[in-house]
Amino acid sequence: MSPLVLSLILGIIAGLANIFGGVIVYARPWSRTFLAYFIALGSGFMLATALTEMVPESIHLAPLQAPLLILAGYFIVHFFEHSWPAHFHFGEETHADEFVNSRVAFTALTGLLIHTFFDGVAIASGFFISTWLGMVIFGAVILHNIPEGFTMASIMLAAKKRRLDGLLAVSALGVSRIVGILAMAAVERQVSYGLAISGGVTLYVAASDLIPEVNKMPGLRIALVVAAGVLMVIVLRLLFATA
Ligand SMILES: [Zn+2]
Ligand SMILES: [Zn+2]
C-alpha cells in the first residue's frame, strides 16, 4: 500500500475517533475518569513521539532548517489555539459564560482545525519517511482524537450551539486532517520540513495542551498513566523500529 493511501485510511479512522469523542458529549452519562486517563496516556505517548522520533529525525534530514521549523510549528498552534481565541483548553468546556459571544467558539474551532491540519501533515510525512515513523505518529494522533472531538463538541455545547452544529464542527476536524495529508502529499519532496513543523505542533499539543489538563488531576496514578504512554513509545521502538 502506498504511503498516501495508508495515510488517508488512517486519517479517516482518526476522523471517526473525533466524531466518537463528540458523540460522548451528547450521550450522557459519560465517564470523566475515562477521558482523563485518555488525555494522560495521549500526552505521554505524544511527548515521547515528538522528542524521540519526530525532532531527531527531522534534524537528521534537515539539520539547518529543522530547529527553526520545529519552533515555528510550536508557535503556530500557540497562536491559533491560545493567542487569537479568547478561550480554549482541552477537556470538558464548563465555562459557558465565556461563550456569550459566539465568535469565541468560532475562533476555538479555527484553532483546532489548524492543529488537526498539522496532525495530517504529521501522519503523511511520517509514512513518506518510513512505515515505523508513520505508525508511531498515527499512534500519537489517534490517542488524542477522542479528547479532541470531546473538547470541540463541549465548546459548541457551552456556546449553546445546536447538536448538529456541534457534530459538524467535530467532523470538520477530520476533514481538515485529510486536507493536511493531501497537502503533504502535494509537496512530498519537502517531507523533512513537514515533519519538523508538525513535530513542533505535536510538542505543543502534548506539552502545552494535554499536560496542563493532566496536572489538574491530583495523585500518582495519573502520572503513572503519562509514564505508561512514554514507555509504550520506547517499547514499540525496540520492537518495530528499523533504524
Ligand atoms: Zn473553559
Ligand atoms: Zn490533534
PDB file of C-alpha atoms and ligand atoms in Angstrom:
ATOM      1  CA  MET A   1       0.000   0.000   0.000  1.00  0.00           C
ATOM      2  CA  SER A   2       1.349   3.436  -0.885  1.00  0.00           C
ATOM      3  CA  PRO A   3       2.196   5.833   1.971  1.00  0.00           C
ATOM      4  CA  LEU A   4      -0.542   8.201   0.765  1.00  0.00           C
ATOM      5  CA  VAL A   5      -3.310   5.558   0.697  1.00  0.00           C
ATOM      6  CA  LEU A   6      -2.249   4.286   4.127  1.00  0.00           C
ATOM      7  CA  SER A   7      -2.222   7.861   5.492  1.00  0.00           C
ATOM      8  CA  LEU A   8      -5.679   8.542   4.079  1.00  0.00           C
ATOM      9  CA  ILE A   9      -7.178   5.353   5.558  1.00  0.00           C
ATOM     10  CA  LEU A  10      -5.686   6.147   8.969  1.00  0.00           C
ATOM     11  CA  GLY A  11      -6.791   9.776   8.562  1.00  0.00           C
ATOM     12  CA  ILE A  12     -10.386   8.581   8.145  1.00  0.00           C
ATOM     13  CA  ILE A  13     -10.068   6.405  11.270  1.00  0.00           C
ATOM     14  CA  ALA A  14      -8.731   9.454  13.157  1.00  0.00           C
ATOM     15  CA  GLY A  15     -11.729  11.490  11.964  1.00  0.00           C
ATOM     16  CA  LEU A  16     -14.118   8.789  13.191  1.00  0.00           C
ATOM     17  CA  ALA A  17     -12.397   8.915  16.597  1.00  0.00           C
ATOM     18  CA  ASN A  18     -13.050  12.700  16.654  1.00  0.00           C
ATOM     19  CA  ILE A  19     -16.730  12.059  15.946  1.00  0.00           C
ATOM     20  CA  PHE A  20     -16.847   9.398  18.667  1.00  0.00           C
ATOM     21  CA  GLY A  21     -15.320  11.918  21.110  1.00  0.00           C
ATOM     22  CA  GLY A  22     -18.001  14.425  20.092  1.00  0.00           C
ATOM     23  CA  VAL A  23     -20.839  11.939  20.468  1.00  0.00           C
ATOM     24  CA  ILE A  24     -19.840  11.153  24.085  1.00  0.00           C
ATOM     25  CA  VAL A  25     -20.546  14.797  24.980  1.00  0.00           C
ATOM     26  CA  TYR A  26     -24.188  14.373  23.951  1.00  0.00           C
ATOM     27  CA  ALA A  27     -24.593  10.768  25.123  1.00  0.00           C
ATOM     28  CA  ARG A  28     -24.606  11.286  28.850  1.00  0.00           C
ATOM     29  CA  PRO A  29     -23.694   9.900  31.276  1.00  0.00           C
ATOM     30  CA  TRP A  30     -20.080   9.522  30.250  1.00  0.00           C
ATOM     31  CA  SER A  31     -17.102   8.810  32.429  1.00  0.00           C
ATOM     32  CA  ARG A  32     -14.831  11.776  33.229  1.00  0.00           C
ATOM     33  CA  THR A  33     -12.177   9.421  34.548  1.00  0.00           C
ATOM     34  CA  PHE A  34     -12.074   7.560  31.227  1.00  0.00           C
ATOM     35  CA  LEU A  35     -11.407  10.828  29.415  1.00  0.00           C
ATOM     36  CA  ALA A  36      -8.776  11.995  31.918  1.00  0.00           C
ATOM     37  CA  TYR A  37      -6.811   8.759  31.514  1.00  0.00           C
ATOM     38  CA  PHE A  38      -7.045   9.054  27.750  1.00  0.00           C
ATOM     39  CA  ILE A  39      -5.603  12.576  27.908  1.00  0.00           C
ATOM     40  CA  ALA A  40      -2.828  11.350  30.239  1.00  0.00           C
ATOM     41  CA  LEU A  41      -1.866   8.358  28.084  1.00  0.00           C
ATOM     42  CA  GLY A  42      -2.041  10.509  24.946  1.00  0.00           C
ATOM     43  CA  SER A  43       0.154  13.245  26.450  1.00  0.00           C
ATOM     44  CA  GLY A  44       2.925  10.786  27.371  1.00  0.00           C
ATOM     45  CA  PHE A  45       2.779   8.992  24.046  1.00  0.00           C
ATOM     46  CA  MET A  46       2.759  12.261  22.057  1.00  0.00           C
ATOM     47  CA  LEU A  47       5.571  13.850  24.035  1.00  0.00           C
ATOM     48  CA  ALA A  48       7.755  10.774  23.564  1.00  0.00           C
ATOM     49  CA  THR A  49       6.901  10.581  19.847  1.00  0.00           C
ATOM     50  CA  ALA A  50       7.755  14.266  19.332  1.00  0.00           C
ATOM     51  CA  LEU A  51      11.010  14.203  21.311  1.00  0.00           C
ATOM     52  CA  THR A  52      12.422  10.766  20.495  1.00  0.00           C
ATOM     53  CA  GLU A  53      11.181  10.352  16.900  1.00  0.00           C
ATOM     54  CA  MET A  54       9.969  13.482  15.095  1.00  0.00           C
ATOM     55  CA  VAL A  55      12.504  16.024  16.398  1.00  0.00           C
ATOM     56  CA  PRO A  56      15.656  13.891  15.936  1.00  0.00           C
ATOM     57  CA  GLU A  57      14.530  12.523  12.543  1.00  0.00           C
ATOM     58  CA  SER A  58      13.717  15.983  11.175  1.00  0.00           C
ATOM     59  CA  ILE A  59      17.048  17.372  12.446  1.00  0.00           C
ATOM     60  CA  HIS A  60      18.776  14.388  10.838  1.00  0.00           C
ATOM     61  CA  LEU A  61      17.079  15.112   7.485  1.00  0.00           C
ATOM     62  CA  ALA A  62      17.325  18.924   7.573  1.00  0.00           C
ATOM     63  CA  PRO A  63      19.972  19.942  10.138  1.00  0.00           C
ATOM     64  CA  LEU A  64      19.874  23.640   9.301  1.00  0.00           C
ATOM     65  CA  GLN A  65      16.161  24.248   8.860  1.00  0.00           C
ATOM     66  CA  ALA A  66      14.538  21.758  11.261  1.00  0.00           C
ATOM     67  CA  PRO A  67      15.187  23.553  14.592  1.00  0.00           C
ATOM     68  CA  LEU A  68      13.552  26.783  13.384  1.00  0.00           C
ATOM     69  CA  LEU A  69      10.672  24.892  11.733  1.00  0.00           C
ATOM     70  CA  ILE A  70      10.029  22.968  14.973  1.00  0.00           C
ATOM     71  CA  LEU A  71       9.815  26.294  16.820  1.00  0.00           C
ATOM     72  CA  ALA A  72       7.546  27.669  14.082  1.00  0.00           C
ATOM     73  CA  GLY A  73       5.209  24.654  14.409  1.00  0.00           C
ATOM     74  CA  TYR A  74       5.061  25.126  18.169  1.00  0.00           C
ATOM     75  CA  PHE A  75       4.153  28.805  17.927  1.00  0.00           C
ATOM     76  CA  ILE A  76       1.679  28.394  15.034  1.00  0.00           C
ATOM     77  CA  VAL A  77      -0.506  26.265  17.327  1.00  0.00           C
ATOM     78  CA  HIS A  78       0.157  28.523  20.286  1.00  0.00           C
ATOM     79  CA  PHE A  79      -1.069  31.499  18.301  1.00  0.00           C
ATOM     80  CA  PHE A  80      -4.131  29.890  16.755  1.00  0.00           C
ATOM     81  CA  GLU A  81      -5.245  27.958  19.833  1.00  0.00           C
ATOM     82  CA  HIS A  82      -4.310  30.356  22.590  1.00  0.00           C
ATOM     83  CA  SER A  83      -3.355  33.871  21.497  1.00  0.00           C
ATOM     84  CA  TRP A  84      -6.070  34.596  18.983  1.00  0.00           C
ATOM     85  CA  PRO A  85      -9.060  32.741  20.548  1.00  0.00           C
ATOM     86  CA  ALA A  86     -10.408  34.321  23.698  1.00  0.00           C
ATOM     87  CA  HIS A  87     -10.869  30.960  25.402  1.00  0.00           C
ATOM     88  CA  PHE A  88      -9.568  27.461  24.673  1.00  0.00           C
ATOM     89  CA  HIS A  89      -8.313  24.463  26.583  1.00  0.00           C
ATOM     90  CA  PHE A  90      -8.508  20.707  26.218  1.00  0.00           C
ATOM     91  CA  GLY A  91     -11.098  18.682  28.107  1.00  0.00           C
ATOM     92  CA  GLU A  92     -14.652  19.466  29.074  1.00  0.00           C
ATOM     93  CA  GLU A  93     -15.782  23.043  28.469  1.00  0.00           C
ATOM     94  CA  THR A  94     -17.740  24.180  31.507  1.00  0.00           C
ATOM     95  CA  HIS A  95     -17.185  27.961  31.291  1.00  0.00           C
ATOM     96  CA  ALA A  96     -20.453  28.743  29.488  1.00  0.00           C
ATOM     97  CA  ASP A  97     -20.133  32.449  30.437  1.00  0.00           C
ATOM     98  CA  GLU A  98     -17.038  32.687  28.212  1.00  0.00           C
ATOM     99  CA  PHE A  99     -19.191  31.859  25.179  1.00  0.00           C
ATOM    100  CA  VAL A 100     -21.810  34.617  25.318  1.00  0.00           C
ATOM    101  CA  ASN A 101     -20.151  35.965  22.193  1.00  0.00           C
ATOM    102  CA  SER A 102     -20.286  33.062  19.751  1.00  0.00           C
ATOM    103  CA  ARG A 103     -17.150  34.354  17.970  1.00  0.00           C
ATOM    104  CA  VAL A 104     -15.225  32.696  20.822  1.00  0.00           C
ATOM    105  CA  ALA A 105     -16.468  29.247  19.759  1.00  0.00           C
ATOM    106  CA  PHE A 106     -15.613  30.028  16.133  1.00  0.00           C
ATOM    107  CA  THR A 107     -12.035  31.043  16.975  1.00  0.00           C
ATOM    108  CA  ALA A 108     -11.596  27.901  19.099  1.00  0.00           C
ATOM    109  CA  LEU A 109     -12.817  25.803  16.153  1.00  0.00           C
ATOM    110  CA  THR A 110     -10.404  27.542  13.768  1.00  0.00           C
ATOM    111  CA  GLY A 111      -7.539  26.953  16.200  1.00  0.00           C
ATOM    112  CA  LEU A 112      -8.364  23.251  16.422  1.00  0.00           C
ATOM    113  CA  LEU A 113      -8.767  22.998  12.624  1.00  0.00           C
ATOM    114  CA  ILE A 114      -5.227  24.318  12.147  1.00  0.00           C
ATOM    115  CA  HIS A 115      -3.980  21.833  14.748  1.00  0.00           C
ATOM    116  CA  THR A 116      -5.739  18.881  13.022  1.00  0.00           C
ATOM    117  CA  PHE A 117      -4.385  20.029   9.628  1.00  0.00           C
ATOM    118  CA  PHE A 118      -0.881  19.521  11.050  1.00  0.00           C
ATOM    119  CA  ASP A 119      -1.938  16.146  12.552  1.00  0.00           C
ATOM    120  CA  GLY A 120      -2.480  15.193   8.894  1.00  0.00           C
ATOM    121  CA  VAL A 121       0.870  16.645   7.798  1.00  0.00           C
ATOM    122  CA  ALA A 122       2.499  14.659  10.635  1.00  0.00           C
ATOM    123  CA  ILE A 123       0.920  11.327   9.619  1.00  0.00           C
ATOM    124  CA  ALA A 124       1.741  11.721   5.910  1.00  0.00           C
ATOM    125  CA  SER A 125       5.310  12.984   6.450  1.00  0.00           C
ATOM    126  CA  GLY A 126       5.876  10.047   8.798  1.00  0.00           C
ATOM    127  CA  PHE A 127       4.736   7.455   6.255  1.00  0.00           C
ATOM    128  CA  PHE A 128       6.720   9.106   3.453  1.00  0.00           C
ATOM    129  CA  ILE A 129       9.869   8.579   5.568  1.00  0.00           C
ATOM    130  CA  SER A 130       9.172   5.097   6.990  1.00  0.00           C
ATOM    131  CA  THR A 131       6.298   2.824   7.961  1.00  0.00           C
ATOM    132  CA  TRP A 132       7.574   2.778  11.550  1.00  0.00           C
ATOM    133  CA  LEU A 133       7.604   6.597  11.806  1.00  0.00           C
ATOM    134  CA  GLY A 134       4.144   6.816  10.223  1.00  0.00           C
ATOM    135  CA  MET A 135       2.714   4.231  12.622  1.00  0.00           C
ATOM    136  CA  VAL A 136       4.146   5.779  15.783  1.00  0.00           C
ATOM    137  CA  ILE A 137       2.916   9.250  14.707  1.00  0.00           C
ATOM    138  CA  PHE A 138      -0.503   7.783  13.947  1.00  0.00           C
ATOM    139  CA  GLY A 139      -0.466   6.294  17.467  1.00  0.00           C
ATOM    140  CA  ALA A 140       0.216   9.767  18.888  1.00  0.00           C
ATOM    141  CA  VAL A 141      -2.634  11.224  16.824  1.00  0.00           C
ATOM    142  CA  ILE A 142      -5.260   8.549  17.496  1.00  0.00           C
ATOM    143  CA  LEU A 143      -4.631   8.638  21.263  1.00  0.00           C
ATOM    144  CA  HIS A 144      -5.691  12.291  21.488  1.00  0.00           C
ATOM    145  CA  ASN A 145      -8.509  12.215  18.901  1.00  0.00           C
ATOM    146  CA  ILE A 146     -11.263  11.221  21.327  1.00  0.00           C
ATOM    147  CA  PRO A 147     -10.421  14.057  23.789  1.00  0.00           C
ATOM    148  CA  GLU A 148     -10.055  16.368  20.762  1.00  0.00           C
ATOM    149  CA  GLY A 149     -13.570  15.610  19.471  1.00  0.00           C
ATOM    150  CA  PHE A 150     -14.862  15.799  23.022  1.00  0.00           C
ATOM    151  CA  THR A 151     -13.253  19.216  23.533  1.00  0.00           C
ATOM    152  CA  MET A 152     -14.783  20.609  20.341  1.00  0.00           C
ATOM    153  CA  ALA A 153     -18.294  19.306  20.999  1.00  0.00           C
ATOM    154  CA  SER A 154     -18.288  20.565  24.593  1.00  0.00           C
ATOM    155  CA  ILE A 155     -17.195  24.030  23.367  1.00  0.00           C
ATOM    156  CA  MET A 156     -20.167  24.062  20.985  1.00  0.00           C
ATOM    157  CA  LEU A 157     -22.435  22.932  23.818  1.00  0.00           C
ATOM    158  CA  ALA A 158     -21.116  25.687  26.108  1.00  0.00           C
ATOM    159  CA  ALA A 159     -21.696  28.170  23.264  1.00  0.00           C
ATOM    160  CA  LYS A 160     -25.328  26.977  23.133  1.00  0.00           C
ATOM    161  CA  LYS A 161     -24.968  25.770  19.543  1.00  0.00           C
ATOM    162  CA  ARG A 162     -27.296  23.118  18.162  1.00  0.00           C
ATOM    163  CA  ARG A 163     -26.216  19.480  18.412  1.00  0.00           C
ATOM    164  CA  LEU A 164     -25.989  19.298  14.610  1.00  0.00           C
ATOM    165  CA  ASP A 165     -23.577  22.256  14.561  1.00  0.00           C
ATOM    166  CA  GLY A 166     -21.516  20.535  17.255  1.00  0.00           C
ATOM    167  CA  LEU A 167     -21.260  17.333  15.235  1.00  0.00           C
ATOM    168  CA  LEU A 168     -20.460  19.300  12.061  1.00  0.00           C
ATOM    169  CA  ALA A 169     -17.640  21.099  13.887  1.00  0.00           C
ATOM    170  CA  VAL A 170     -16.288  17.761  15.115  1.00  0.00           C
ATOM    171  CA  SER A 171     -16.493  16.260  11.605  1.00  0.00           C
ATOM    172  CA  ALA A 172     -14.678  19.296  10.202  1.00  0.00           C
ATOM    173  CA  LEU A 173     -11.660  18.327  12.353  1.00  0.00           C
ATOM    174  CA  GLY A 174     -11.422  15.045  10.437  1.00  0.00           C
ATOM    175  CA  VAL A 175     -11.752  16.817   7.085  1.00  0.00           C
ATOM    176  CA  SER A 176      -9.004  19.289   7.977  1.00  0.00           C
ATOM    177  CA  ARG A 177      -6.690  16.377   8.875  1.00  0.00           C
ATOM    178  CA  ILE A 178      -7.334  14.785   5.454  1.00  0.00           C
ATOM    179  CA  VAL A 179      -6.520  18.138   3.796  1.00  0.00           C
ATOM    180  CA  GLY A 180      -3.245  18.140   5.775  1.00  0.00           C
ATOM    181  CA  ILE A 181      -2.406  14.651   4.462  1.00  0.00           C
ATOM    182  CA  LEU A 182      -3.141  15.697   0.863  1.00  0.00           C
ATOM    183  CA  ALA A 183      -1.149  18.929   1.270  1.00  0.00           C
ATOM    184  CA  MET A 184       1.902  16.967   2.466  1.00  0.00           C
ATOM    185  CA  ALA A 185       1.498  14.554  -0.461  1.00  0.00           C
ATOM    186  CA  ALA A 186       1.405  17.519  -2.874  1.00  0.00           C
ATOM    187  CA  VAL A 187       4.798  18.741  -1.608  1.00  0.00           C
ATOM    188  CA  GLU A 188       6.240  15.313  -0.859  1.00  0.00           C
ATOM    189  CA  ARG A 189       9.821  16.438  -1.539  1.00  0.00           C
ATOM    190  CA  GLN A 190       9.585  18.832   1.406  1.00  0.00           C
ATOM    191  CA  VAL A 191       8.837  15.919   3.724  1.00  0.00           C
ATOM    192  CA  SER A 192      11.636  16.819   6.164  1.00  0.00           C
ATOM    193  CA  TYR A 193      10.172  20.318   6.579  1.00  0.00           C
ATOM    194  CA  GLY A 194       6.677  18.884   7.057  1.00  0.00           C
ATOM    195  CA  LEU A 195       7.990  16.529   9.727  1.00  0.00           C
ATOM    196  CA  ALA A 196       9.798  19.377  11.526  1.00  0.00           C
ATOM    197  CA  ILE A 197       6.797  21.747  11.583  1.00  0.00           C
ATOM    198  CA  SER A 198       4.370  19.021  12.624  1.00  0.00           C
ATOM    199  CA  GLY A 199       6.928  17.857  15.223  1.00  0.00           C
ATOM    200  CA  GLY A 200       6.680  21.334  16.782  1.00  0.00           C
ATOM    201  CA  VAL A 201       2.885  21.101  16.607  1.00  0.00           C
ATOM    202  CA  THR A 202       2.933  17.677  18.306  1.00  0.00           C
ATOM    203  CA  LEU A 203       5.231  19.053  21.007  1.00  0.00           C
ATOM    204  CA  TYR A 204       2.785  21.894  21.640  1.00  0.00           C
ATOM    205  CA  VAL A 205      -0.288  19.658  21.791  1.00  0.00           C
ATOM    206  CA  ALA A 206       1.459  17.222  24.162  1.00  0.00           C
ATOM    207  CA  ALA A 207       3.237  19.645  26.472  1.00  0.00           C
ATOM    208  CA  SER A 208       1.026  22.733  26.358  1.00  0.00           C
ATOM    209  CA  ASP A 209      -2.473  21.376  25.632  1.00  0.00           C
ATOM    210  CA  LEU A 210      -2.567  17.966  27.298  1.00  0.00           C
ATOM    211  CA  ILE A 211      -0.053  18.053  30.195  1.00  0.00           C
ATOM    212  CA  PRO A 212      -1.756  21.118  31.797  1.00  0.00           C
ATOM    213  CA  GLU A 213      -5.023  19.122  31.784  1.00  0.00           C
ATOM    214  CA  VAL A 214      -3.236  16.147  33.355  1.00  0.00           C
ATOM    215  CA  ASN A 215      -1.847  18.475  36.050  1.00  0.00           C
ATOM    216  CA  LYS A 216      -5.369  19.396  37.141  1.00  0.00           C
ATOM    217  CA  MET A 217      -5.797  15.803  38.338  1.00  0.00           C
ATOM    218  CA  PRO A 218      -4.185  15.098  41.708  1.00  0.00           C
ATOM    219  CA  GLY A 219      -2.492  11.822  42.569  1.00  0.00           C
ATOM    220  CA  LEU A 220       0.203   9.443  41.470  1.00  0.00           C
ATOM    221  CA  ARG A 221      -1.986   7.209  39.330  1.00  0.00           C
ATOM    222  CA  ILE A 222      -2.459   9.815  36.580  1.00  0.00           C
ATOM    223  CA  ALA A 223       1.323  10.416  36.469  1.00  0.00           C
ATOM    224  CA  LEU A 224       1.834   6.678  36.028  1.00  0.00           C
ATOM    225  CA  VAL A 225      -0.545   6.710  33.063  1.00  0.00           C
ATOM    226  CA  VAL A 226       1.543   9.508  31.449  1.00  0.00           C
ATOM    227  CA  ALA A 227       4.655   7.398  32.069  1.00  0.00           C
ATOM    228  CA  ALA A 228       2.919   4.387  30.517  1.00  0.00           C
ATOM    229  CA  GLY A 229       2.349   6.464  27.358  1.00  0.00           C
ATOM    230  CA  VAL A 230       6.081   7.334  27.228  1.00  0.00           C
ATOM    231  CA  LEU A 231       7.051   3.717  27.857  1.00  0.00           C
ATOM    232  CA  MET A 232       4.776   2.489  25.053  1.00  0.00           C
ATOM    233  CA  VAL A 233       6.760   4.518  22.501  1.00  0.00           C
ATOM    234  CA  ILE A 234      10.092   3.213  23.813  1.00  0.00           C
ATOM    235  CA  VAL A 235       8.880  -0.413  23.760  1.00  0.00           C
ATOM    236  CA  LEU A 236       7.340  -0.032  20.286  1.00  0.00           C
ATOM    237  CA  ARG A 237      10.638   1.437  19.035  1.00  0.00           C
ATOM    238  CA  LEU A 238      12.568  -1.583  20.392  1.00  0.00           C
ATOM    239  CA  LEU A 239      10.104  -3.940  18.725  1.00  0.00           C
ATOM    240  CA  PHE A 240       9.424  -2.269  15.394  1.00  0.00           C
ATOM    241  CA  ALA A 241      11.894   0.500  14.502  1.00  0.00           C
ATOM    242  CA  THR A 242      14.149  -0.493  11.643  1.00  0.00           C
ATOM    243  CA  ALA A 243      16.674   2.322  12.010  1.00  0.00           C
TER     244      ALA A 243
HETATM  245 ZN    ZN B   1     -13.231  26.710  29.632  1.00  0.00          ZN
HETATM  246 ZN    ZN B   2      -4.903  16.541  17.097  1.00  0.00          ZN
END
